[in-house]
Coordinates of C-alpha atoms and ligand atoms in Angstrom, one line a residue:
M1 CA 81.4 -51.1 -12.5
I2 CA 79.6 -52.3 -15.6
K3 CA 76.3 -51.9 -13.9
R4 CA 77.0 -48.3 -12.9
L5 CA 78.2 -47.4 -16.3
I6 CA 75.2 -49.0 -18.0
A7 CA 72.9 -46.9 -15.8
Y8 CA 74.0 -43.9 -17.9
F9 CA 71.9 -45.3 -20.8
K10 CA 68.7 -44.9 -18.8
N11 CA 67.7 -41.8 -20.9
Y12 CA 68.5 -43.7 -24.1
K13 CA 66.5 -46.8 -23.5
L14 CA 64.7 -46.8 -26.8
P15 CA 67.8 -46.6 -29.1
A16 CA 69.7 -48.9 -26.8
I17 CA 67.0 -51.6 -27.1
L18 CA 66.1 -51.0 -30.8
C19 CA 69.7 -51.2 -31.9
P20 CA 70.3 -54.8 -30.9
V21 CA 66.9 -55.8 -32.3
L22 CA 67.7 -54.3 -35.7
M23 CA 71.1 -55.9 -35.5
F24 CA 69.4 -59.2 -35.0
F25 CA 67.5 -58.8 -38.2
E26 CA 70.7 -57.8 -40.0
V27 CA 72.3 -61.1 -38.8
L28 CA 69.3 -63.1 -40.0
G29 CA 69.8 -61.5 -43.5
D30 CA 73.6 -62.2 -43.4
V31 CA 73.0 -65.8 -42.5
A32 CA 70.3 -66.3 -45.1
M33 CA 72.5 -65.1 -47.9
P34 CA 74.8 -68.1 -48.3
M35 CA 71.8 -70.5 -48.0
L36 CA 70.1 -68.6 -50.9
M37 CA 73.3 -68.7 -52.8
A38 CA 73.6 -72.5 -52.3
L39 CA 70.1 -72.9 -53.7
I40 CA 71.1 -71.2 -57.0
V41 CA 74.5 -73.0 -57.3
N42 CA 72.9 -76.4 -56.6
R43 CA 70.1 -75.7 -59.1
V44 CA 72.8 -74.8 -61.8
S45 CA 75.0 -77.8 -61.1
D46 CA 71.9 -80.1 -61.0
A47 CA 70.4 -78.8 -64.2
K48 CA 71.1 -81.1 -67.1
D49 CA 70.0 -78.6 -69.8
F50 CA 69.1 -75.1 -68.8
T51 CA 65.3 -74.6 -69.1
N52 CA 63.2 -71.5 -68.6
A53 CA 62.0 -72.9 -65.3
D54 CA 65.7 -72.9 -64.1
I55 CA 66.2 -69.3 -65.2
Y56 CA 62.9 -68.2 -63.6
Y57 CA 64.0 -70.0 -60.3
I58 CA 67.4 -68.3 -60.4
L59 CA 65.8 -64.9 -61.0
K60 CA 63.3 -65.5 -58.2
V61 CA 65.9 -66.5 -55.6
G62 CA 68.3 -63.8 -56.9
G63 CA 65.6 -61.1 -56.5
F64 CA 64.9 -62.4 -53.0
M65 CA 68.6 -62.1 -52.3
V66 CA 68.6 -58.5 -53.3
L67 CA 65.7 -57.7 -51.0
V68 CA 67.4 -59.5 -48.1
A69 CA 70.6 -57.6 -48.8
L70 CA 68.8 -54.3 -48.9
G71 CA 66.9 -55.1 -45.7
A72 CA 70.0 -56.2 -43.9
M73 CA 71.8 -53.0 -45.0
F74 CA 69.0 -50.8 -43.8
C75 CA 68.9 -52.6 -40.4
G76 CA 72.7 -52.4 -40.1
A77 CA 72.9 -48.7 -40.9
F78 CA 70.0 -47.7 -38.7
S79 CA 71.2 -49.7 -35.8
S80 CA 74.7 -48.1 -36.1
F81 CA 73.0 -44.7 -36.0
L82 CA 71.1 -45.7 -32.9
A83 CA 74.2 -47.1 -31.2
S84 CA 76.0 -43.8 -31.8
T85 CA 73.1 -41.8 -30.5
A86 CA 72.8 -43.8 -27.3
S87 CA 76.5 -44.0 -26.5
M88 CA 77.2 -40.4 -27.3
G89 CA 74.3 -39.3 -25.1
A90 CA 75.3 -41.6 -22.3
G91 CA 78.9 -40.4 -22.6
A92 CA 77.8 -36.8 -22.4
E93 CA 75.9 -37.5 -19.2
L94 CA 78.9 -39.3 -17.7
R95 CA 81.1 -36.3 -18.5
E96 CA 78.6 -34.0 -16.9
D97 CA 78.5 -36.0 -13.8
L98 CA 82.3 -36.0 -13.6
F99 CA 82.3 -32.2 -14.1
K100 CA 79.7 -31.7 -11.3
K101 CA 81.7 -34.0 -9.0
I102 CA 85.0 -32.1 -9.7
Q103 CA 83.2 -28.9 -8.8
T104 CA 82.6 -30.2 -5.3
F105 CA 86.3 -31.2 -4.9
S106 CA 88.4 -29.6 -2.2
F107 CA 91.9 -28.4 -2.9
S108 CA 93.4 -31.6 -1.5
N109 CA 91.2 -33.7 -3.8
I110 CA 92.5 -31.8 -6.7
D111 CA 96.1 -32.1 -5.5
Y112 CA 95.5 -35.8 -5.3
F113 CA 94.4 -36.3 -8.9
S114 CA 96.2 -33.3 -10.5
V115 CA 94.5 -31.2 -13.1
P116 CA 95.8 -32.8 -16.3
S117 CA 94.8 -36.2 -15.1
L118 CA 91.3 -35.0 -14.4
I119 CA 91.2 -33.5 -17.9
T120 CA 92.3 -36.9 -19.4
R121 CA 89.7 -38.7 -17.4
M122 CA 87.0 -36.4 -18.7
T123 CA 88.0 -36.6 -22.3
T124 CA 90.1 -39.6 -23.4
D125 CA 88.7 -42.0 -20.8
V126 CA 85.1 -41.1 -21.4
N127 CA 85.6 -41.3 -25.2
N128 CA 87.0 -44.8 -24.7
L129 CA 83.9 -45.8 -22.7
Q130 CA 81.7 -44.2 -25.4
Q131 CA 83.3 -46.2 -28.1
T132 CA 83.0 -49.4 -26.1
G133 CA 79.4 -48.7 -25.5
M134 CA 78.8 -48.3 -29.2
M135 CA 80.7 -51.5 -30.0
C136 CA 78.8 -53.4 -27.4
L137 CA 75.4 -52.3 -28.6
R138 CA 76.3 -53.5 -32.1
M139 CA 78.7 -56.4 -31.6
L140 CA 77.4 -57.9 -28.4
V141 CA 74.2 -59.0 -30.3
R142 CA 75.6 -59.4 -33.7
S143 CA 78.6 -61.6 -33.0
P144 CA 77.0 -64.3 -30.7
F145 CA 73.9 -64.6 -32.9
M146 CA 75.9 -64.7 -36.1
F147 CA 78.1 -67.4 -34.4
L148 CA 75.1 -69.4 -33.3
F149 CA 73.1 -69.2 -36.5
A150 CA 76.1 -69.9 -38.7
L151 CA 77.0 -72.8 -36.5
V152 CA 73.5 -74.3 -36.7
M153 CA 73.4 -73.8 -40.4
S154 CA 76.8 -75.4 -41.0
L155 CA 75.8 -78.3 -38.7
S156 CA 72.7 -78.8 -40.7
I157 CA 74.7 -78.9 -43.9
H158 CA 77.2 -81.5 -42.8
T159 CA 77.7 -82.5 -39.2
E160 CA 81.0 -84.4 -39.6
L161 CA 82.6 -81.5 -41.5
A162 CA 81.5 -79.1 -38.8
C163 CA 83.6 -81.1 -36.3
I164 CA 86.6 -79.0 -37.5
F165 CA 85.2 -76.2 -35.2
L166 CA 85.6 -78.5 -32.2
I167 CA 89.4 -78.1 -32.7
A168 CA 89.5 -74.5 -33.9
I169 CA 87.3 -72.8 -31.3
P170 CA 89.1 -73.9 -28.1
I171 CA 92.4 -72.9 -29.6
L172 CA 90.9 -69.5 -30.4
A173 CA 89.5 -69.1 -26.9
V174 CA 92.8 -69.8 -25.2
A175 CA 94.6 -67.3 -27.5
I176 CA 92.0 -64.6 -26.7
I177 CA 92.2 -65.1 -23.0
L178 CA 96.0 -65.0 -23.0
I179 CA 96.0 -61.8 -25.0
M180 CA 93.5 -60.1 -22.8
K181 CA 95.4 -61.0 -19.6
T182 CA 98.6 -59.5 -20.9
V183 CA 97.0 -56.4 -22.4
H184 CA 95.1 -55.0 -19.3
P185 CA 98.1 -53.8 -17.2
R186 CA 99.7 -52.4 -20.4
F187 CA 96.7 -50.3 -21.1
M188 CA 96.6 -49.1 -17.5
A189 CA 100.2 -47.9 -17.9
F190 CA 99.3 -46.3 -21.3
H191 CA 96.6 -44.2 -19.7
E192 CA 99.0 -43.0 -17.0
R193 CA 101.4 -41.9 -19.7
I194 CA 98.7 -39.9 -21.4
D195 CA 98.3 -38.1 -18.0
D196 CA 102.0 -37.4 -18.0
L197 CA 101.9 -36.0 -21.6
N198 CA 98.9 -33.8 -20.8
T199 CA 100.7 -32.5 -17.7
S200 CA 103.6 -31.5 -19.8
V201 CA 101.4 -29.8 -22.5
Q202 CA 99.2 -28.0 -20.0
E203 CA 102.1 -26.7 -17.9
N204 CA 103.8 -25.5 -21.0
L205 CA 100.8 -23.8 -22.6
T206 CA 99.5 -22.1 -19.4
N207 CA 103.0 -20.8 -18.7
I208 CA 104.0 -20.1 -22.3
R209 CA 105.0 -16.5 -21.5
V210 CA 107.4 -17.7 -18.8
V211 CA 108.8 -20.4 -21.1
K212 CA 109.5 -17.8 -23.8
S213 CA 111.0 -15.2 -21.5
F214 CA 113.4 -17.7 -20.0
V215 CA 114.2 -19.0 -23.5
R216 CA 113.3 -22.5 -22.3
E217 CA 111.7 -23.7 -25.5
K218 CA 114.5 -26.2 -26.2
H219 CA 114.3 -27.6 -22.7
E220 CA 110.5 -27.8 -23.0
K221 CA 110.7 -29.5 -26.4
E222 CA 113.0 -32.1 -24.9
K223 CA 110.7 -32.6 -21.9
F224 CA 107.7 -33.0 -24.3
K225 CA 109.6 -35.3 -26.5
K226 CA 110.5 -37.5 -23.5
A227 CA 106.8 -37.7 -22.4
N228 CA 105.7 -38.3 -26.0
D229 CA 108.3 -41.0 -26.6
T230 CA 107.4 -42.8 -23.4
L231 CA 103.7 -42.6 -24.3
T232 CA 104.5 -44.0 -27.8
N233 CA 106.6 -46.8 -26.4
T234 CA 103.9 -47.7 -23.8
G235 CA 101.3 -47.6 -26.5
I236 CA 103.4 -49.9 -28.8
N237 CA 103.9 -52.2 -25.9
A238 CA 100.2 -52.6 -25.5
V239 CA 99.2 -52.6 -29.1
K240 CA 101.8 -55.1 -30.2
I241 CA 100.0 -57.7 -28.2
V242 CA 96.6 -56.5 -29.5
I243 CA 97.7 -56.8 -33.1
M244 CA 98.7 -60.4 -32.6
N245 CA 95.1 -61.0 -32.2
M246 CA 94.4 -60.5 -35.9
P247 CA 97.0 -62.8 -37.4
I248 CA 96.2 -65.6 -35.0
M249 CA 92.6 -65.3 -35.9
Q250 CA 93.3 -65.3 -39.6
L251 CA 95.7 -68.2 -39.4
I252 CA 93.1 -70.3 -37.6
M253 CA 90.4 -69.2 -40.1
Y254 CA 92.4 -70.0 -43.2
V255 CA 93.6 -73.3 -41.8
C256 CA 89.9 -74.1 -41.2
I257 CA 88.9 -73.1 -44.7
L258 CA 91.7 -75.2 -46.2
A259 CA 90.7 -78.2 -44.1
I260 CA 87.1 -77.8 -45.2
I261 CA 88.0 -77.4 -48.9
F262 CA 90.2 -80.5 -48.6
F263 CA 87.8 -82.7 -46.8
G264 CA 84.6 -81.1 -48.1
G265 CA 85.9 -81.2 -51.7
R266 CA 86.4 -84.9 -51.5
I267 CA 82.9 -85.5 -50.2
V268 CA 81.5 -83.3 -53.0
V269 CA 83.4 -85.4 -55.6
D270 CA 82.3 -88.6 -54.0
T271 CA 78.7 -87.4 -53.9
T272 CA 78.7 -86.3 -57.5
L273 CA 80.2 -89.6 -58.7
G274 CA 77.6 -91.3 -56.7
R275 CA 80.1 -93.0 -54.3
I276 CA 78.1 -91.9 -51.3
A277 CA 74.4 -91.3 -50.9
E278 CA 73.1 -87.8 -51.4
E279 CA 71.6 -87.6 -47.9
V280 CA 75.1 -87.9 -46.2
G281 CA 77.0 -86.3 -49.1
L282 CA 77.6 -82.7 -50.0
K283 CA 76.8 -80.7 -53.1
A284 CA 79.0 -78.0 -54.6
G285 CA 76.6 -75.2 -53.6
D286 CA 76.4 -76.6 -50.1
L287 CA 80.2 -76.6 -49.8
L288 CA 80.3 -73.0 -51.0
S289 CA 77.8 -71.9 -48.4
F290 CA 79.6 -74.0 -45.8
I291 CA 82.7 -72.0 -46.4
T292 CA 80.9 -68.8 -46.1
Y293 CA 79.4 -70.0 -42.8
V294 CA 82.9 -70.9 -41.6
S295 CA 84.1 -67.4 -42.3
Q296 CA 81.0 -66.0 -40.6
I297 CA 81.7 -68.1 -37.5
L298 CA 85.3 -67.1 -37.3
T299 CA 84.7 -63.5 -38.1
S300 CA 82.1 -63.3 -35.4
L301 CA 84.6 -64.8 -33.0
M302 CA 87.2 -62.3 -34.2
M303 CA 84.7 -59.5 -33.6
L304 CA 84.0 -60.9 -30.1
S305 CA 87.7 -61.0 -29.4
M306 CA 88.1 -57.4 -30.5
L307 CA 85.2 -56.5 -28.3
F308 CA 86.9 -58.2 -25.3
L309 CA 90.1 -56.3 -26.1
Q310 CA 88.1 -53.1 -26.1
F311 CA 86.6 -54.2 -22.8
T312 CA 90.0 -54.4 -21.2
R313 CA 90.8 -51.0 -22.4
A314 CA 87.5 -49.7 -21.2
R315 CA 88.0 -51.4 -17.9
A316 CA 91.1 -49.3 -17.3
S317 CA 89.1 -46.1 -18.4
G318 CA 86.1 -47.2 -16.3
Q319 CA 88.2 -47.6 -13.2
R320 CA 89.8 -44.2 -13.7
V321 CA 86.4 -42.5 -14.3
L322 CA 84.7 -44.2 -11.3
E323 CA 87.7 -43.3 -9.1
V324 CA 86.8 -39.7 -9.6
L325 CA 83.1 -40.2 -9.1
D326 CA 83.7 -42.3 -5.9
T327 CA 86.2 -39.9 -4.4
E328 CA 85.1 -38.9 -0.9
V329 CA 85.0 -35.1 -0.9
D330 CA 86.9 -34.4 2.2
I331 CA 85.6 -30.9 2.8
K332 CA 81.8 -30.7 2.8
D333 CA 78.9 -29.2 4.7
P334 CA 78.3 -30.7 8.2
I335 CA 74.9 -32.2 9.0
N336 CA 73.4 -29.2 10.7
P337 CA 75.5 -26.3 9.2
I338 CA 75.5 -22.9 10.8
A339 CA 74.3 -20.5 8.1
E340 CA 75.8 -17.2 9.5
V341 CA 79.2 -16.2 10.6
S342 CA 78.6 -14.0 13.6
D343 CA 81.8 -11.9 13.6
G344 CA 85.2 -11.7 12.1
S345 CA 87.2 -13.1 15.0
I346 CA 89.7 -16.0 14.3
I347 CA 91.3 -18.4 16.7
F348 CA 93.9 -21.0 15.9
E349 CA 94.0 -23.6 18.7
D350 CA 97.0 -25.9 18.7
V351 CA 96.8 -26.3 14.9
S352 CA 99.0 -28.6 13.0
F353 CA 98.8 -29.3 9.2
R354 CA 100.3 -31.4 6.5
Y355 CA 99.5 -31.8 2.9
K356 CA 98.1 -35.3 2.1
T357 CA 100.1 -35.6 -1.1
R358 CA 103.3 -35.2 0.9
C359 CA 103.6 -37.6 3.8
A360 CA 106.6 -35.8 5.2
D361 CA 106.6 -33.7 8.3
D362 CA 104.0 -31.2 9.4
I363 CA 104.0 -28.0 7.3
L364 CA 102.5 -26.1 10.2
S365 CA 102.9 -27.1 13.8
N366 CA 101.4 -26.0 17.1
I367 CA 99.9 -22.8 15.9
N368 CA 98.1 -20.8 18.6
L369 CA 96.8 -17.4 17.6
S370 CA 93.8 -15.3 18.5
I371 CA 92.6 -12.5 16.2
K372 CA 89.9 -10.1 17.3
S373 CA 87.1 -9.1 15.0
G374 CA 88.1 -6.0 13.0
E375 CA 91.7 -6.3 13.8
T376 CA 94.3 -5.8 11.0
I377 CA 97.0 -8.5 11.1
G378 CA 100.2 -8.6 9.0
I379 CA 102.0 -11.8 8.3
I380 CA 105.6 -11.9 7.2
G381 CA 108.1 -14.7 6.8
S382 CA 110.5 -16.2 4.4
T383 CA 109.2 -18.0 1.3
G384 CA 108.0 -21.5 2.2
S385 CA 107.5 -20.6 5.8
A386 CA 103.8 -21.7 5.3
K387 CA 102.1 -18.3 5.4
T388 CA 99.7 -19.2 2.6
T389 CA 99.2 -22.6 4.1
L390 CA 98.2 -20.9 7.4
V391 CA 95.6 -18.6 6.0
Q392 CA 94.1 -21.2 3.7
L393 CA 92.8 -23.0 6.8
I394 CA 90.6 -20.0 7.7
P395 CA 88.1 -20.4 4.7
R396 CA 88.6 -24.1 5.1
L397 CA 90.3 -24.6 1.8
Y398 CA 92.1 -27.4 3.6
D399 CA 91.2 -29.1 6.8
V400 CA 93.6 -29.0 9.8
T401 CA 95.4 -32.2 10.6
K402 CA 95.3 -31.5 14.4
G403 CA 93.7 -28.8 16.5
T404 CA 90.9 -26.3 15.6
V405 CA 90.4 -23.2 13.6
K406 CA 87.5 -21.0 14.8
V407 CA 85.8 -18.2 13.0
G408 CA 83.3 -16.1 14.8
G409 CA 83.8 -18.3 17.9
R410 CA 82.8 -21.5 16.1
D411 CA 84.8 -24.3 14.6
V412 CA 85.0 -23.7 10.8
K413 CA 83.9 -27.3 10.3
E414 CA 80.5 -26.4 11.8
Y415 CA 79.6 -23.8 9.1
G416 CA 78.0 -24.4 5.8
L417 CA 80.8 -23.9 3.2
E418 CA 78.8 -21.3 1.3
A419 CA 78.2 -19.2 4.5
L420 CA 81.9 -19.5 5.4
H421 CA 83.2 -18.6 2.0
D422 CA 80.8 -15.7 1.8
S423 CA 82.2 -14.3 5.0
V424 CA 85.8 -15.0 4.4
A425 CA 87.1 -13.5 1.2
M426 CA 90.6 -14.6 0.1
V427 CA 92.6 -13.0 -2.6
L428 CA 94.8 -15.9 -3.6
Q429 CA 98.5 -15.5 -4.2
K430 CA 98.0 -16.9 -7.7
N431 CA 95.0 -14.9 -8.4
T432 CA 93.1 -15.4 -11.7
L433 CA 90.6 -13.5 -13.7
F434 CA 88.3 -15.3 -16.1
S435 CA 87.6 -14.4 -19.7
G436 CA 84.6 -12.1 -20.1
T437 CA 84.3 -8.4 -19.1
I438 CA 85.4 -6.7 -15.9
R439 CA 81.8 -6.4 -14.8
E440 CA 81.3 -10.2 -15.2
N441 CA 84.5 -10.9 -13.2
M442 CA 83.4 -8.5 -10.4
K443 CA 80.0 -10.3 -10.2
W444 CA 81.8 -13.4 -9.0
G445 CA 82.1 -11.5 -5.7
N446 CA 78.4 -10.7 -5.7
P447 CA 76.1 -11.7 -8.6
T448 CA 73.5 -9.0 -7.8
A449 CA 75.9 -6.1 -7.4
A450 CA 74.8 -2.9 -9.1
D451 CA 77.3 -0.8 -11.1
E452 CA 77.6 1.7 -8.2
E453 CA 78.7 -1.0 -5.8
I454 CA 81.2 -2.4 -8.3
I455 CA 82.6 1.0 -8.9
E456 CA 82.8 1.6 -5.1
A457 CA 84.7 -1.6 -4.6
C458 CA 87.0 -0.8 -7.5
K459 CA 87.7 2.6 -5.9
Q460 CA 88.5 1.0 -2.6
A461 CA 91.0 -1.4 -4.3
Q462 CA 92.5 1.6 -6.3
A463 CA 91.4 -0.1 -9.5
W464 CA 88.9 2.5 -10.7
D465 CA 91.7 4.9 -11.8
F466 CA 92.8 2.7 -14.6
I467 CA 89.3 1.2 -15.4
S468 CA 87.8 4.6 -15.8
K469 CA 90.5 5.5 -18.3
T470 CA 89.6 2.7 -20.6
P471 CA 87.0 3.5 -23.3
D472 CA 84.7 0.6 -22.3
G473 CA 85.0 1.0 -18.5
L474 CA 83.4 -2.0 -16.7
D475 CA 82.7 -3.6 -20.1
S476 CA 86.4 -3.8 -20.9
K477 CA 87.2 -7.3 -22.2
V478 CA 89.3 -9.6 -19.9
S479 CA 91.2 -12.2 -21.8
Q480 CA 91.8 -15.7 -20.5
G481 CA 93.6 -15.5 -17.1
G482 CA 93.5 -11.7 -17.3
A483 CA 96.5 -11.7 -19.6
N484 CA 95.6 -8.3 -21.0
F485 CA 96.1 -6.6 -17.6
S486 CA 99.3 -5.8 -15.8
G487 CA 100.2 -7.8 -12.7
G488 CA 99.4 -4.9 -10.4
Q489 CA 96.1 -4.2 -12.2
K490 CA 95.1 -7.8 -12.0
Q491 CA 95.8 -7.8 -8.3
R492 CA 93.7 -4.7 -7.7
L493 CA 90.8 -6.2 -9.7
C494 CA 91.0 -9.3 -7.6
I495 CA 91.0 -7.3 -4.4
A496 CA 87.9 -5.4 -5.7
R497 CA 86.2 -8.7 -6.5
A498 CA 86.8 -9.9 -3.0
L499 CA 85.6 -6.6 -1.5
L500 CA 82.3 -7.0 -3.3
K501 CA 81.5 -10.0 -1.2
K502 CA 81.2 -7.6 1.8
P503 CA 83.1 -10.2 3.8
K504 CA 83.7 -10.2 7.6
I505 CA 87.2 -11.3 7.0
I506 CA 89.5 -10.4 4.1
I507 CA 92.8 -12.2 3.5
L508 CA 95.2 -10.6 1.1
D509 CA 97.9 -13.2 0.3
D510 CA 100.8 -11.2 -1.2
S511 CA 98.1 -9.3 -3.1
T512 CA 99.8 -6.0 -3.5
S513 CA 103.3 -7.4 -4.4
A514 CA 103.0 -6.1 -8.0
V515 CA 101.5 -2.8 -7.0
D516 CA 103.7 0.3 -6.7
T517 CA 104.4 1.5 -3.2
A518 CA 102.3 4.7 -3.5
T519 CA 99.2 2.8 -4.7
D520 CA 99.9 0.1 -2.1
A521 CA 99.8 2.9 0.6
K522 CA 96.5 4.2 -0.8
I523 CA 94.9 0.8 -0.6
R524 CA 96.1 0.5 3.0
E525 CA 94.7 3.9 3.8
T526 CA 91.3 3.1 2.3
F527 CA 91.2 -0.2 4.1
A528 CA 91.9 1.5 7.4
K529 CA 89.3 4.2 6.8
E530 CA 86.5 2.5 5.0
L531 CA 86.7 -1.2 6.0
K532 CA 87.1 -0.7 9.8
G533 CA 84.8 -3.5 10.9
I534 CA 86.4 -6.1 8.6
T535 CA 89.2 -8.4 10.0
T536 CA 92.0 -7.9 7.6
I537 CA 94.9 -10.3 7.2
I538 CA 97.7 -9.1 4.9
I539 CA 100.6 -11.4 3.9
A540 CA 103.4 -9.3 2.5
Q541 CA 107.1 -9.5 1.7
R542 CA 107.5 -5.7 2.2
I543 CA 107.5 -4.6 5.8
N544 CA 106.0 -1.2 4.6
S545 CA 102.9 -3.1 3.6
I546 CA 102.2 -4.4 7.1
A547 CA 104.0 -2.0 9.5
H548 CA 100.8 -0.2 10.2
A549 CA 98.9 -3.4 11.2
D550 CA 97.5 -3.8 14.7
R551 CA 99.7 -6.8 15.1
I552 CA 102.3 -8.6 13.0
V553 CA 102.9 -12.3 13.0
V554 CA 106.4 -13.5 12.1
M555 CA 106.4 -17.0 10.6
D556 CA 109.4 -19.2 10.5
E557 CA 109.5 -22.8 9.1
G558 CA 105.8 -23.5 9.8
Q559 CA 105.8 -21.9 13.3
I560 CA 104.9 -18.6 14.7
S561 CA 108.2 -17.1 15.8
A562 CA 106.8 -13.8 17.2
V563 CA 103.7 -11.7 17.4
G564 CA 103.5 -8.0 18.1
T565 CA 103.3 -4.4 16.8
H566 CA 106.0 -3.1 14.5
E567 CA 107.7 -1.3 17.4
E568 CA 107.5 -4.4 19.7
L569 CA 108.9 -6.7 17.0
M570 CA 111.7 -4.2 16.3
Q571 CA 112.8 -4.8 19.9
F572 CA 112.2 -8.5 20.4
S573 CA 112.2 -10.3 17.1
E574 CA 115.6 -11.0 15.5
I575 CA 114.1 -12.2 12.3
Y576 CA 111.8 -9.1 11.9
K577 CA 114.7 -6.8 12.7
E578 CA 116.8 -8.5 10.1
V579 CA 114.2 -8.3 7.4
Y580 CA 113.6 -4.6 8.3
T581 CA 117.3 -3.7 8.1
S582 CA 117.8 -5.5 4.8
Q583 CA 114.8 -3.8 3.3
Q584 CA 115.9 -0.4 4.6
E585 CA 119.4 -1.0 3.2
G586 CA 117.7 -1.7 -0.1
V587 CA 115.9 1.6 0.0
I588 CA 119.0 3.5 1.1
S589 CA 121.2 2.0 -1.6
Q590 CA 118.6 2.9 -4.2
Ligands
ATP1 N1 99.4 -28.0 -2.5 C1 100.5 -28.4 -1.9 N2 100.8 -29.7 -1.8 C2 102.0 -30.1 -1.1 N3 102.8 -29.2 -0.5 C3 102.6 -27.9 -0.6 C4 101.4 -27.4 -1.3 N4 101.4 -26.1 -1.2 C5 102.5 -25.7 -0.5 N5 103.2 -26.8 -0.1 C6 104.4 -26.8 0.7 O1 104.2 -26.2 1.9 C7 105.3 -25.4 2.3 C8 104.7 -24.0 2.7 O2 104.2 -23.4 1.5 P1 103.4 -22.0 1.5 O3 102.9 -21.8 0.2 O4 102.5 -22.0 2.7 O5 104.6 -21.0 1.8 P2 104.5 -19.4 1.9 O6 105.0 -19.0 3.2 O7 103.2 -19.0 1.5 O8 105.6 -19.1 0.8 P3 105.6 -17.8 -0.2 O9 106.1 -16.6 0.5 O10 106.6 -18.2 -1.3 O11 104.2 -17.6 -0.8 C9 106.3 -25.4 1.2 O12 107.3 -26.2 1.6 C10 105.5 -26.0 0.0 O13 106.4 -26.8 -0.7
MG2 MG1 102.5 -18.0 -0.1

């Protein structure tokens, strides 16, 4: 995992290498400071009476200290800048890769992850990795070198006194390992809760109109509060272990410093009084620098432990990001794809289907249906009878679980996806327009379409009437999701967009449900007159919308219950008759 993530730094090699190098010099400066300070203190405490030579010496060393401090500051600041440049750049590339991968996802891939989770992975998780990258670039060099240099320096000052580390460091190591082990699963859980929170927010915001119209704000607030509280608790659960890191480290550090002052102080007194020889003794300045080295050693260990903690967090994020990148896209082009769909015929051969996210029973079972090119087929059935599921198999939005779906006489799996999607236009039940202008939205159907073609398609879909009445015509603004159009207008725009593809098969999934009956009839008329060669599949709740079809398929609980013309079904299909009678009653009672 680490190797794959590091690969994202390949375009940022220079800053990624220069940063640790500069950091190395900063460490040198930091480590040199206590030594220089000791020189001054020792000179002062040794001096019997202060001479000009002493003052000159102090000024010289002091001046040198200023230079070293400035140099270290420059190195530190510049290396931080380089670390940010490299990790931000690498993070951006990672995000781009994720986005590209998600664009190749099939519907069932997206069902598996869920949209909010994909968003969290692209934002929070990538940010986490970015931050870890930045910390690594700076700390991974700084801390070990600081630790080593300070250790060597303190050993060279007084070996026996340095033995205190022999006790302190193992205790620290055990504490860090224990903390890390406990924290990882808690961070994993934390990220899942962020997903939950995002799901709640996204669902609320995208459907804010529904929320308001049903006066569900209170319920939504409670739902959000629940997700928010759970996230907070999971966060606290993880962080309370992390924050233990700090006091443990500080406790060990202060105990060490106390021990050093206690033992070191005695040695200094003994040396000054001449009880022990100077070579094995310790001067006041040395003790001072020794203490600074101790804090450097322990701080660097503390930094390392923070880095390890960040690692455990990043590990959770890394796994989540790579899970997306490693997902096998289940619907992709075959090895030798067929580039052209020959005609608009459709055959379902013994087709069964179930959604992967629900391991329950088959949603569709044993579907056999043959549709001739150019035929108009109506599909009717109660909600949840799998009408949408059935037609989604034609443009291969999902793959069948059993059996074959053939378009133009060939298995849909043999086509290149682009060729198939170009020939099969589907107006989804939950249709969407994108922010931009009407013209831009129409060009989704055909990027090179001229205005005349767009207008023609809009006329066929009965959308031109209302577009031509707007002052801006095709340049009218479409807000996000098409919220500034009525339901019926949106549906007609979506039909026009599909028609612009000049498909061989067009599927209208409940696409005229919000259109008034007169306009619906006009759309049907145009389709019958002008789109003769195109196989048309119309899913509708109103029998009127499909009564004219060449054949009507009646769906019931994932199976085809009857197929025939309106007249035939009125004779043979109980379900169809029932629906017809209930709808007629509705009309009469009106
Ligand atoms: N993405 C999905 N993941 C899991 N189950 C799904 C998914 N989409 C639909 N289902 C389930 O499949 C069944 C059939 O749904 P489908 O949308 O095909 O019905 P439909 O006949 O189109 O209904 P409607 O008339 O309300 O549009 C339902 O029980 C539904 O819960
Ligand atoms: Mg449906």
